[in-house]
XYZ file of C-alpha atoms in Angstrom:
606
model
C -42.190 -19.113 33.511
C -39.427 -19.082 30.825
C -42.077 -18.947 28.058
C -43.822 -16.067 29.812
C -40.576 -14.114 30.070
C -39.743 -14.886 26.439
C -43.206 -13.756 25.313
C -42.957 -10.557 27.382
C -39.498 -9.781 26.006
C -40.564 -10.438 22.382
C -43.719 -8.368 22.800
C -41.790 -5.440 24.317
C -39.064 -5.476 21.650
C -41.547 -5.784 18.778
C -43.499 -2.744 19.984
C -40.455 -0.459 20.118
C -39.612 1.935 17.313
C -36.397 1.284 15.410
C -34.622 4.272 16.966
C -35.558 3.021 20.451
C -34.305 -0.442 19.563
C -31.016 1.090 18.467
C -30.668 2.982 21.751
C -31.422 -0.193 23.724
C -28.949 -2.188 21.634
C -26.309 0.514 22.136
C -26.790 0.468 25.925
C -26.747 -3.314 26.296
C -23.996 -4.226 23.863
C -21.728 -1.184 24.039
C -22.272 1.256 26.888
C -22.492 -1.178 29.824
C -19.606 -3.419 28.663
C -17.534 -0.330 27.924
C -18.030 1.020 31.456
C -16.928 -2.318 32.952
C -13.965 -2.676 30.620
C -12.951 0.961 31.184
C -12.858 0.491 34.938
C -10.707 -2.617 34.601
C -8.487 -0.886 32.044
C -7.908 2.200 34.189
C -6.993 0.011 37.172
C -4.602 -2.031 35.047
C -3.153 1.124 33.493
C -2.425 2.658 36.889
C -0.604 -0.430 38.124
C 1.240 -0.843 34.801
C 2.469 2.753 34.797
C 3.726 2.458 38.358
C 5.573 -0.728 37.419
C 6.930 1.042 34.340
C 8.268 3.922 36.416
C 10.001 1.462 38.740
C 11.375 -0.476 35.785
C 12.578 2.812 34.249
C 14.435 3.611 37.460
C 15.971 0.144 37.462
C 17.051 0.642 33.848
C 18.713 3.921 34.809
C 20.506 2.021 37.587
C 21.896 -0.504 35.156
C 22.966 2.201 32.687
C 24.755 4.203 35.349
C 26.443 1.130 36.758
C 27.460 0.003 33.254
C 28.815 3.448 32.308
C 30.707 3.823 35.587
C 32.100 0.294 35.341
C 33.208 0.979 31.775
C 35.185 3.993 33.013
C 36.788 1.976 35.806
C 37.611 -0.839 33.387
C 39.118 1.586 30.848
C 41.269 3.159 33.557
C 42.462 -0.299 34.577
C 43.336 -1.066 30.962
C 45.221 2.230 30.754
C 47.210 1.296 33.871
C 48.091 -2.029 32.166
C 49.490 -0.138 29.169
C 51.649 2.002 31.437
C 52.654 -1.036 33.482
C 54.128 -2.912 30.511
C 55.537 0.116 28.665
C 59.270 -0.589 28.250
C 60.408 2.985 27.327
C 58.935 4.288 30.581
C 60.562 1.514 32.597
C 63.946 2.124 30.938
C 63.847 5.869 31.752
C 62.872 5.298 35.386
C 65.539 2.647 36.004
C 68.301 4.665 34.281
C 70.727 6.705 36.341
C 71.143 10.069 34.587
C 74.243 12.241 34.846
C 73.052 15.431 33.126
C 69.876 17.406 32.723
C 70.113 17.321 28.950
C 70.050 13.535 29.038
C 66.886 13.644 31.095
C 65.139 16.033 28.674
C 66.229 13.934 25.754
C 64.874 10.817 27.428
C 61.582 12.512 28.261
C 61.023 13.310 24.589
C 60.805 9.587 23.881
C 57.704 9.361 26.075
C 55.816 12.294 24.569
C 53.144 9.808 23.558
C 51.799 10.068 27.110
C 50.137 13.350 26.123
C 48.290 11.489 23.367
C 47.235 8.896 25.931
C 45.585 11.543 28.077
C 43.787 13.110 25.130
C 42.457 9.667 24.190
C 41.158 8.949 27.697
C 39.162 12.078 28.397
C 37.827 10.714 31.677
C 41.415 10.597 33.108
C 42.382 13.897 34.733
C 46.062 12.991 35.131
C 48.336 10.213 36.272
C 51.479 10.135 38.421
C 54.268 7.578 38.464
C 56.132 7.912 41.805
C 59.734 6.583 41.568
C 62.734 6.239 43.896
C 65.193 7.325 41.106
C 66.485 10.588 42.484
C 68.454 11.426 39.285
C 65.181 12.191 37.448
C 63.448 15.532 37.209
C 59.791 15.892 38.222
C 57.224 16.543 35.476
C 53.457 16.041 35.243
C 53.872 12.248 34.846
C 57.035 11.141 36.671
C 57.570 12.325 40.266
C 60.360 11.505 42.689
C 58.994 9.840 45.804
C 59.344 11.867 48.989
C 59.253 10.662 52.547
C 55.759 12.084 53.035
C 54.456 10.155 50.059
C 56.029 6.938 51.314
C 54.041 7.351 54.492
C 50.696 7.483 52.667
C 48.507 4.467 53.250
C 47.700 4.115 49.554
C 51.426 4.053 48.715
C 52.129 1.343 51.275
C 49.104 -0.669 50.174
C 50.320 -0.527 46.566
C 53.742 -1.904 47.639
C 52.027 -4.627 49.640
C 49.758 -5.769 46.771
C 52.796 -6.309 44.499
C 51.330 -4.831 41.273
C 47.639 -5.574 41.890
C 45.514 -2.457 41.346
C 42.995 -1.007 43.801
C 40.732 2.041 44.042
C 40.991 4.804 46.607
C 39.779 8.335 47.113
C 42.780 10.551 47.837
C 44.307 14.013 47.399
C 46.707 14.537 44.508
C 50.229 15.610 45.537
C 50.501 18.231 42.777
C 47.002 19.751 42.259
C 46.024 19.212 45.921
C 42.584 18.109 44.694
C 40.753 14.992 45.726
C 40.249 12.317 43.068
C 38.965 8.806 42.722
C 42.266 7.125 41.858
C 43.455 3.754 40.634
C 46.710 2.886 42.394
C 49.151 0.038 41.744
C 52.845 -0.631 42.145
C 54.880 -1.149 38.923
C 57.507 -3.878 38.652
C 59.698 -4.859 35.734
C 58.383 -8.139 34.392
C 61.795 -9.632 33.560
C 63.487 -9.500 36.976
C 60.687 -8.094 39.140
C 62.636 -4.942 39.879
C 60.554 -2.265 41.612
C 59.946 0.736 39.353
C 57.451 2.870 41.243
C 53.821 3.449 42.204
C 51.300 4.484 39.555
C 48.341 6.688 40.493
C 45.666 7.422 37.832
C 43.135 10.109 38.799
C 39.646 10.104 37.297
C 38.378 13.424 35.970
C 35.467 14.425 38.266
C 34.089 16.802 35.631
C 33.544 13.870 33.264
C 31.770 11.839 35.974
C 29.606 14.811 36.864
C 28.643 15.285 33.207
C 27.729 11.625 32.928
C 25.566 11.687 36.032
C 23.945 15.016 35.126
C 22.337 13.269 32.159
C 20.273 11.181 34.576
C 16.779 12.281 35.512
C 17.144 11.370 39.195
C 19.360 12.701 42.018
C 22.439 10.466 42.032
C 25.092 9.619 44.654
C 28.175 7.438 44.387
C 29.571 6.210 47.687
C 32.953 4.537 48.277
C 34.526 3.470 51.573
C 31.692 5.061 53.519
C 32.191 8.398 51.778
C 30.108 10.211 49.158
C 32.597 10.766 46.370
C 30.081 12.114 43.821
C 26.965 14.076 44.724
C 25.298 15.432 41.596
C 22.190 16.696 43.344
C 22.947 19.731 45.416
C 21.320 17.970 48.373
C 22.581 19.542 51.563
C 20.078 18.000 53.981
C 22.314 16.565 56.710
C 19.693 14.068 57.825
C 19.253 12.854 54.280
C 23.026 12.371 53.797
C 23.324 10.526 57.105
C 20.407 8.274 56.188
C 22.128 7.512 52.870
C 25.418 6.609 54.591
C 23.522 4.419 57.092
C 21.900 2.603 54.162
C 25.339 1.933 52.674
C 26.570 0.387 55.938
C 23.931 -2.329 55.679
C 24.899 -5.538 53.977
C 22.105 -5.701 51.331
C 23.337 -5.265 47.756
C 19.982 -3.799 46.679
C 17.626 -1.969 48.999
C 14.785 0.531 48.595
C 13.956 2.930 51.425
C 11.627 5.902 51.782
C 13.452 8.936 53.195
C 12.715 12.617 53.588
C 14.647 15.115 51.462
C 14.052 18.769 52.297
C 10.693 17.823 53.794
C 9.572 15.792 50.764
C 9.254 12.053 50.616
C 11.574 10.280 48.186
C 12.330 6.710 47.245
C 16.013 5.868 47.763
C 17.190 3.064 45.471
C 20.599 1.611 46.246
C 22.779 -0.844 44.332
C 26.306 -2.004 45.198
C 28.909 -3.455 42.865
C 32.599 -4.256 42.825
C 34.876 -3.360 39.863
C 35.929 -6.239 37.636
C 39.658 -5.488 38.040
C 41.768 -4.994 41.148
C 41.254 -5.431 44.843
C 38.724 -2.820 45.961
C 35.840 -2.265 48.294
C 32.269 -2.000 47.118
C 31.000 1.019 45.181
C 27.430 2.086 45.879
C 25.102 3.966 43.532
C 22.049 5.628 45.109
C 19.089 7.204 43.255
C 16.706 9.547 45.028
C 13.352 9.492 43.225
C 10.757 11.945 44.590
C 7.502 10.140 45.247
C 5.634 12.945 43.535
C 7.715 12.449 40.378
C 7.140 8.708 40.597
C 3.355 9.018 40.691
C 2.649 12.292 38.834
C 3.057 10.823 35.355
C 0.935 7.811 36.284
C -1.859 9.943 37.730
C -1.696 12.328 34.774
C -1.999 9.512 32.213
C -4.803 7.890 34.236
C -6.762 11.159 34.362
C -6.224 11.641 30.646
C -7.494 8.112 29.976
C -10.610 8.733 32.092
C -11.239 12.025 30.268
C -10.919 10.367 26.877
C -13.290 7.571 27.909
C -15.871 10.086 29.170
C -15.645 12.003 25.921
C -16.040 8.742 24.011
C -19.181 7.979 26.055
C -20.680 11.396 25.254
C -19.676 11.337 21.606
C -20.940 7.786 21.060
C -24.288 8.636 22.725
C -24.725 11.729 20.541
C -23.757 9.773 17.404
C -26.139 6.891 18.125
C -28.952 9.387 18.771
C -28.313 11.244 15.497
C -27.925 7.969 13.630
C -31.210 6.657 14.994
C -32.981 9.802 13.751
C -31.359 9.464 10.329
C -32.167 5.744 10.299
C -35.818 6.430 11.119
C -36.147 9.023 8.334
C -34.836 6.615 5.720
C -37.194 3.879 6.962
C -40.086 6.349 6.670
C -39.129 7.199 3.044
C -39.094 3.515 2.088
C -42.393 2.974 3.895
C -43.993 5.918 2.023
C -42.827 4.535 -1.322
C -44.224 1.066 -0.565
C -47.611 2.539 0.486
C -47.769 4.502 -2.776
C -47.149 1.375 -4.862
C -49.701 -0.588 -2.810
C -52.288 2.129 -3.527
C -51.511 1.879 -7.313
C -49.662 5.190 -7.338
C -46.545 4.387 -9.307
C -45.329 7.977 -9.611
C -42.787 7.872 -6.766
C -39.452 9.753 -6.524
C -36.612 8.122 -8.418
C -34.251 7.849 -5.430
C -33.875 8.597 -1.737
C -30.105 9.157 -2.075
C -27.205 7.145 -0.732
C -25.947 3.629 -1.420
C -26.933 1.744 1.721
C -29.396 -1.140 2.012
C -32.350 1.261 2.282
C -31.286 2.897 -0.969
C -31.000 -0.536 -2.583
C -34.484 -1.518 -1.312
C -35.931 1.764 -2.565
C -34.157 1.436 -5.916
C -35.638 -2.060 -6.276
C -39.059 -0.624 -5.364
C -38.681 2.165 -7.928
C -37.566 -0.310 -10.588
C -40.544 -2.492 -9.736
C -42.923 0.485 -10.179
C -41.318 1.306 -13.526
C -41.632 -2.336 -14.622
C -45.269 -2.406 -13.577
C -45.978 0.757 -15.589
C -44.143 -0.679 -18.567
C -45.977 -3.999 -18.298
C -49.316 -2.227 -18.138
C -48.405 -0.280 -21.235
C -47.179 -3.397 -23.026
C -50.466 -5.175 -22.303
C -52.275 -2.546 -24.421
C -49.879 -2.269 -27.325
C -48.188 -5.674 -27.478
C -50.634 -7.227 -29.954
C -50.583 -4.167 -32.230
C -46.792 -4.041 -32.290
C -46.613 -7.753 -32.945
C -48.887 -7.457 -35.977
C -46.932 -4.448 -37.278
C -43.653 -6.286 -36.857
C -44.927 -9.390 -38.692
C -46.328 -7.269 -41.473
C -43.066 -5.414 -41.945
C -41.045 -8.626 -41.862
C -43.306 -10.283 -44.420
C -43.146 -7.228 -46.640
C -39.354 -7.237 -46.587
C -39.231 -10.963 -47.247
C -41.645 -10.630 -50.151
C -39.679 -7.816 -51.757
C -36.441 -9.731 -51.225
C -37.787 -12.822 -52.954
C -39.545 -10.963 -55.718
C -36.554 -8.847 -56.649
C -33.549 -11.043 -55.990
C -32.322 -10.536 -59.556
C -32.614 -7.270 -61.405
C -34.962 -7.878 -64.344
C -32.882 -5.468 -66.438
C -29.819 -7.643 -65.826
C -31.718 -10.844 -66.597
C -33.244 -9.564 -69.880
C -29.956 -8.059 -71.096
C -28.140 -11.298 -70.344
C -30.705 -13.413 -72.180
C -30.679 -11.047 -75.129
C -26.901 -11.155 -75.287
C -26.936 -14.951 -75.177
C -29.557 -14.974 -77.953
C -27.501 -12.666 -80.155
C -24.344 -14.748 -79.582
C -26.255 -17.922 -80.342
C -27.612 -16.433 -83.582
C -24.207 -15.194 -84.689
C -22.310 -18.475 -84.320
C -21.749 -21.487 -82.184
C -19.533 -19.830 -79.513
C -18.145 -21.819 -76.541
C -19.028 -18.973 -74.198
C -22.732 -19.469 -74.772
C -23.128 -22.761 -72.883
C -20.741 -21.479 -70.169
C -22.790 -18.336 -69.541
C -25.996 -20.336 -69.602
C -24.523 -22.647 -66.977
C -23.584 -19.726 -64.747
C -27.006 -18.178 -65.160
C -28.639 -21.449 -64.248
C -26.563 -21.650 -61.065
C -27.525 -18.130 -60.104
C -31.222 -18.790 -60.658
C -31.030 -22.130 -58.814
C -29.274 -20.518 -55.787
C -31.660 -17.568 -55.634
C -34.684 -19.837 -55.745
C -33.267 -22.284 -53.153
C -32.603 -19.838 -50.301
C -35.388 -19.288 -47.756
C -34.127 -16.576 -45.397
C -32.063 -18.846 -43.132
C -28.273 -18.717 -42.830
C -26.176 -20.372 -45.515
C -22.448 -21.176 -45.688
C -20.422 -18.171 -46.717
C -18.781 -20.236 -49.479
C -22.213 -20.708 -51.180
C -22.840 -16.953 -51.159
C -19.379 -16.306 -52.581
C -19.925 -18.870 -55.389
C -23.199 -17.165 -56.363
C -21.515 -13.754 -56.409
C -18.600 -15.150 -58.382
C -21.024 -16.560 -60.978
C -22.702 -13.171 -61.256
C -19.354 -11.384 -61.656
C -18.200 -13.904 -64.249
C -21.304 -13.298 -66.363
C -20.794 -9.541 -66.126
C -17.169 -9.977 -67.088
C -18.227 -11.942 -70.162
C -20.744 -9.277 -71.043
C -18.432 -6.312 -70.719
C -15.206 -8.127 -71.716
C -12.212 -5.950 -70.857
C -14.318 -3.032 -69.707
C -14.793 -4.552 -66.228
C -12.716 -6.978 -64.165
C -13.073 -8.267 -60.586
C -11.226 -9.953 -57.732
C -12.473 -11.725 -54.580
C -10.059 -11.865 -51.613
C -10.946 -14.400 -48.901
C -9.109 -13.839 -45.598
C -11.097 -16.381 -43.565
C -12.369 -19.942 -43.719
C -15.581 -19.467 -45.758
C -16.640 -23.071 -45.246
C -17.148 -22.686 -41.478
C -18.851 -19.279 -41.453
C -22.628 -18.816 -41.897
C -24.235 -15.723 -43.401
C -27.708 -14.491 -44.307
C -28.181 -15.191 -48.079
C -28.274 -12.579 -50.836
C -26.439 -9.843 -48.919
C -23.406 -9.418 -51.161
C -24.996 -9.771 -54.634
C -27.289 -6.712 -54.346
C -24.299 -4.575 -53.322
C -22.245 -5.874 -56.280
C -25.192 -5.335 -58.617
C -25.546 -1.777 -57.324
C -21.862 -1.169 -58.102
C -22.436 -2.272 -61.743
C -25.674 -0.367 -62.221
C -24.696 2.970 -60.652
C -20.903 2.905 -60.753
C -19.361 0.912 -63.586
C -21.956 0.469 -66.351
C -20.962 3.776 -67.964
C -17.235 2.984 -67.955
C -15.744 2.188 -71.341
C -12.572 0.570 -69.941
C -10.668 -0.148 -66.739
C -13.669 -0.856 -64.526
C -12.823 -2.942 -61.463
C -14.693 -4.506 -58.537
C -12.772 -5.748 -55.491
C -14.411 -7.878 -52.790
C -12.592 -8.538 -49.480
C -13.971 -10.785 -46.734
C -12.159 -10.975 -43.389
C -12.635 -11.550 -39.647
C -12.233 -8.690 -37.120
C -11.500 -10.203 -33.689
C -10.184 -7.015 -32.024
C -13.667 -5.922 -30.929
C -15.498 -7.161 -27.857
C -17.776 -9.055 -30.249
C -15.895 -10.517 -33.268
C -17.144 -9.271 -36.632
C -17.260 -10.485 -40.239
C -16.296 -7.518 -42.451
C -17.298 -7.692 -46.151
C -15.940 -4.886 -48.346
C -17.221 -4.215 -51.903
C -15.092 -1.551 -53.590
C -15.369 -0.198 -57.156
C -13.616 2.526 -59.148
C -16.785 3.843 -60.747
C -18.283 7.322 -60.902
C -18.819 7.563 -57.125
C -21.651 9.240 -55.174
C -22.103 12.936 -54.552
C -22.036 14.244 -50.967
C -25.750 15.127 -50.980
C -26.823 11.791 -52.387
C -24.561 9.973 -49.916
C -26.247 11.779 -46.987
C -29.683 10.731 -48.303
C -28.566 7.118 -48.533
C -27.068 7.223 -45.012
C -30.328 8.664 -43.655
C -32.319 5.902 -45.390
C -30.011 3.239 -43.960
C -30.547 4.581 -40.422
C -34.329 4.335 -40.678
C -35.855 1.005 -39.779
C -39.508 1.283 -40.861
C -40.940 -0.707 -43.730
C -42.222 2.433 -45.470
C -38.644 3.607 -46.054
C -37.848 0.583 -48.190
C -40.274 1.369 -50.949
C -39.544 -0.527 -54.144
C -35.772 -0.407 -53.736
C -33.980 -3.732 -53.702
C -30.403 -2.445 -53.226
C -28.475 -1.444 -50.141
C -31.556 -0.357 -48.126
C -33.067 -3.806 -48.579
C -29.840 -5.436 -47.430
C -29.539 -3.048 -44.468
C -33.094 -3.792 -43.300
C -32.541 -7.529 -43.521
C -29.295 -7.311 -41.525
C -30.898 -5.256 -38.736
C -33.965 -7.499 -38.544
C -31.959 -10.704 -38.492
C -28.797 -9.758 -36.552
C -29.715 -6.623 -34.623
C -29.491 -2.846 -34.960
C -25.785 -2.733 -33.997
C -24.887 -4.334 -37.371
C -25.456 -2.961 -40.881
C -23.855 -1.091 -43.786
C -21.387 1.782 -44.011
C -20.651 3.634 -47.281
C -17.642 5.735 -48.256
C -17.519 7.375 -51.668
C -15.568 10.009 -53.570
C -17.141 11.407 -56.771
C -15.091 10.440 -59.841
C -12.952 7.903 -57.863
C -15.248 5.169 -56.664
C -17.317 3.765 -53.806
C -16.607 1.394 -50.895
C -19.423 -0.433 -49.122
C -18.733 -2.188 -45.775
C -21.025 -4.904 -44.414
C -20.494 -5.461 -40.682
C -22.009 -8.748 -39.518
C -21.600 -10.927 -36.442
C -19.059 -13.714 -36.831
C -21.054 -16.984 -36.854
C -19.188 -20.277 -37.098
C -20.818 -23.707 -37.094
C -24.143 -22.173 -36.126
C -22.793 -20.290 -33.053
C -21.952 -16.625 -32.782
C -18.339 -16.113 -31.718
């Protein structure tokens, strides 16, 4: 049974077109897993966003609690500064006899105005004192019998300097404030000074709570002291107060606010300083607000996924069509080559694997055409090449030394020998013998550069003896000539050409300079041989003819010449067409010939 299923599956897949295989692959490996993953993702996203909204509400709780506690703590610290302030204590305990003394004393506590400007969340503060010789101002107030009867005043006396919070009406502004109250005693002898009441600025609290995104209540002693919502629903307010009466420090209830369901989050805390009851912060979060963002993001995610499904299906369909067309182009090219039709388009465009396959197919067709052509002409070209090479070699060997030079030298030696027994005669004969021996010994293979230089030096020395002071020479070696190999008889024909066409007509001051150096700045290191003379030079027209002859590579162009063309042909045949000769010449000033050869050391090209 497994083999049957495997055979059926293989047979079905093998019979499908490529575009159908792509669609099947897309459905099995992408579409179905994506649908499953999308469902799980949307479910996870919905739960995560709900948790995030709840966590955001909890964060807002902590921020509000922290900000409110910071205010309460700062007010407590302010009360400590007033409590220990000696100038204030001295003024309150002093019995004044005149009004001017009181005003003068009050000027010493003008810093209280700066205190209030520093603590912007403090609306005002009152220090109630029993010293009846003082005058009332915005800070120091003489205690009346009505004030002594207030519960907060009596509680402050009872707590002996410990602070506590209360919500009360101010005796001057007649407004209700959340106030920090404490009795003040001199620290040295514990003399009673008065009762300090610091009122928190409700505007500042309202501004702080208005920055929150949820409806916010602050409850103290069973009373809503801050309601930054505008909620007037009596049932809602009663429900909130009932929640506060319960003992839980954190509770979440669902209540109705103006006919709409809302989540009421409650948290209770006690200030760090003083003896006070619990404060309660309550957030009302509309259920619609809690879920709207989550539902909106979930719908957006579903919409994006649907669009992705549609877009991916369209793209895979278009891609399968494009894929099929490229397969058909490759198939057509292969069928043409199989049917011996090698004239196929050069490219199908693009750089993908199909383009690479087609490029290889096209290259194969070109190679086949070239091989077919080479089969017909290879033997003919081989014979032509061998014939040309043999012709060049024959002319090189048969004309290594200019007969005119040889006969003139022998005649000169004869005349010198007839005239008298000169020491130069055997010397020149020795040099001539070396030249003849070297020319006859070479066979077309590479020789050490030092051997070629010695042969050229012998030739130049004979010419120097012939022409005496009319012609001089110098050879500058800028490389190790013992390690470098060179094709033989390349330099001597160039030097001979300089004598024959450049210097032979000079009556004095003729000079030949030979420089040999390595050029390693190129990608392939070169051996540069320069032969420079100060002869008659070459005209521009003649120089163009010579350059054209040097660029031609057929045996017919050599003719009977044995000079620079012969050398150029040998260089190109032996080393390659990228090497050869360059000529620069100025009529009346001289000629420079440059031989550019590969740098070969110890039998290996560098």
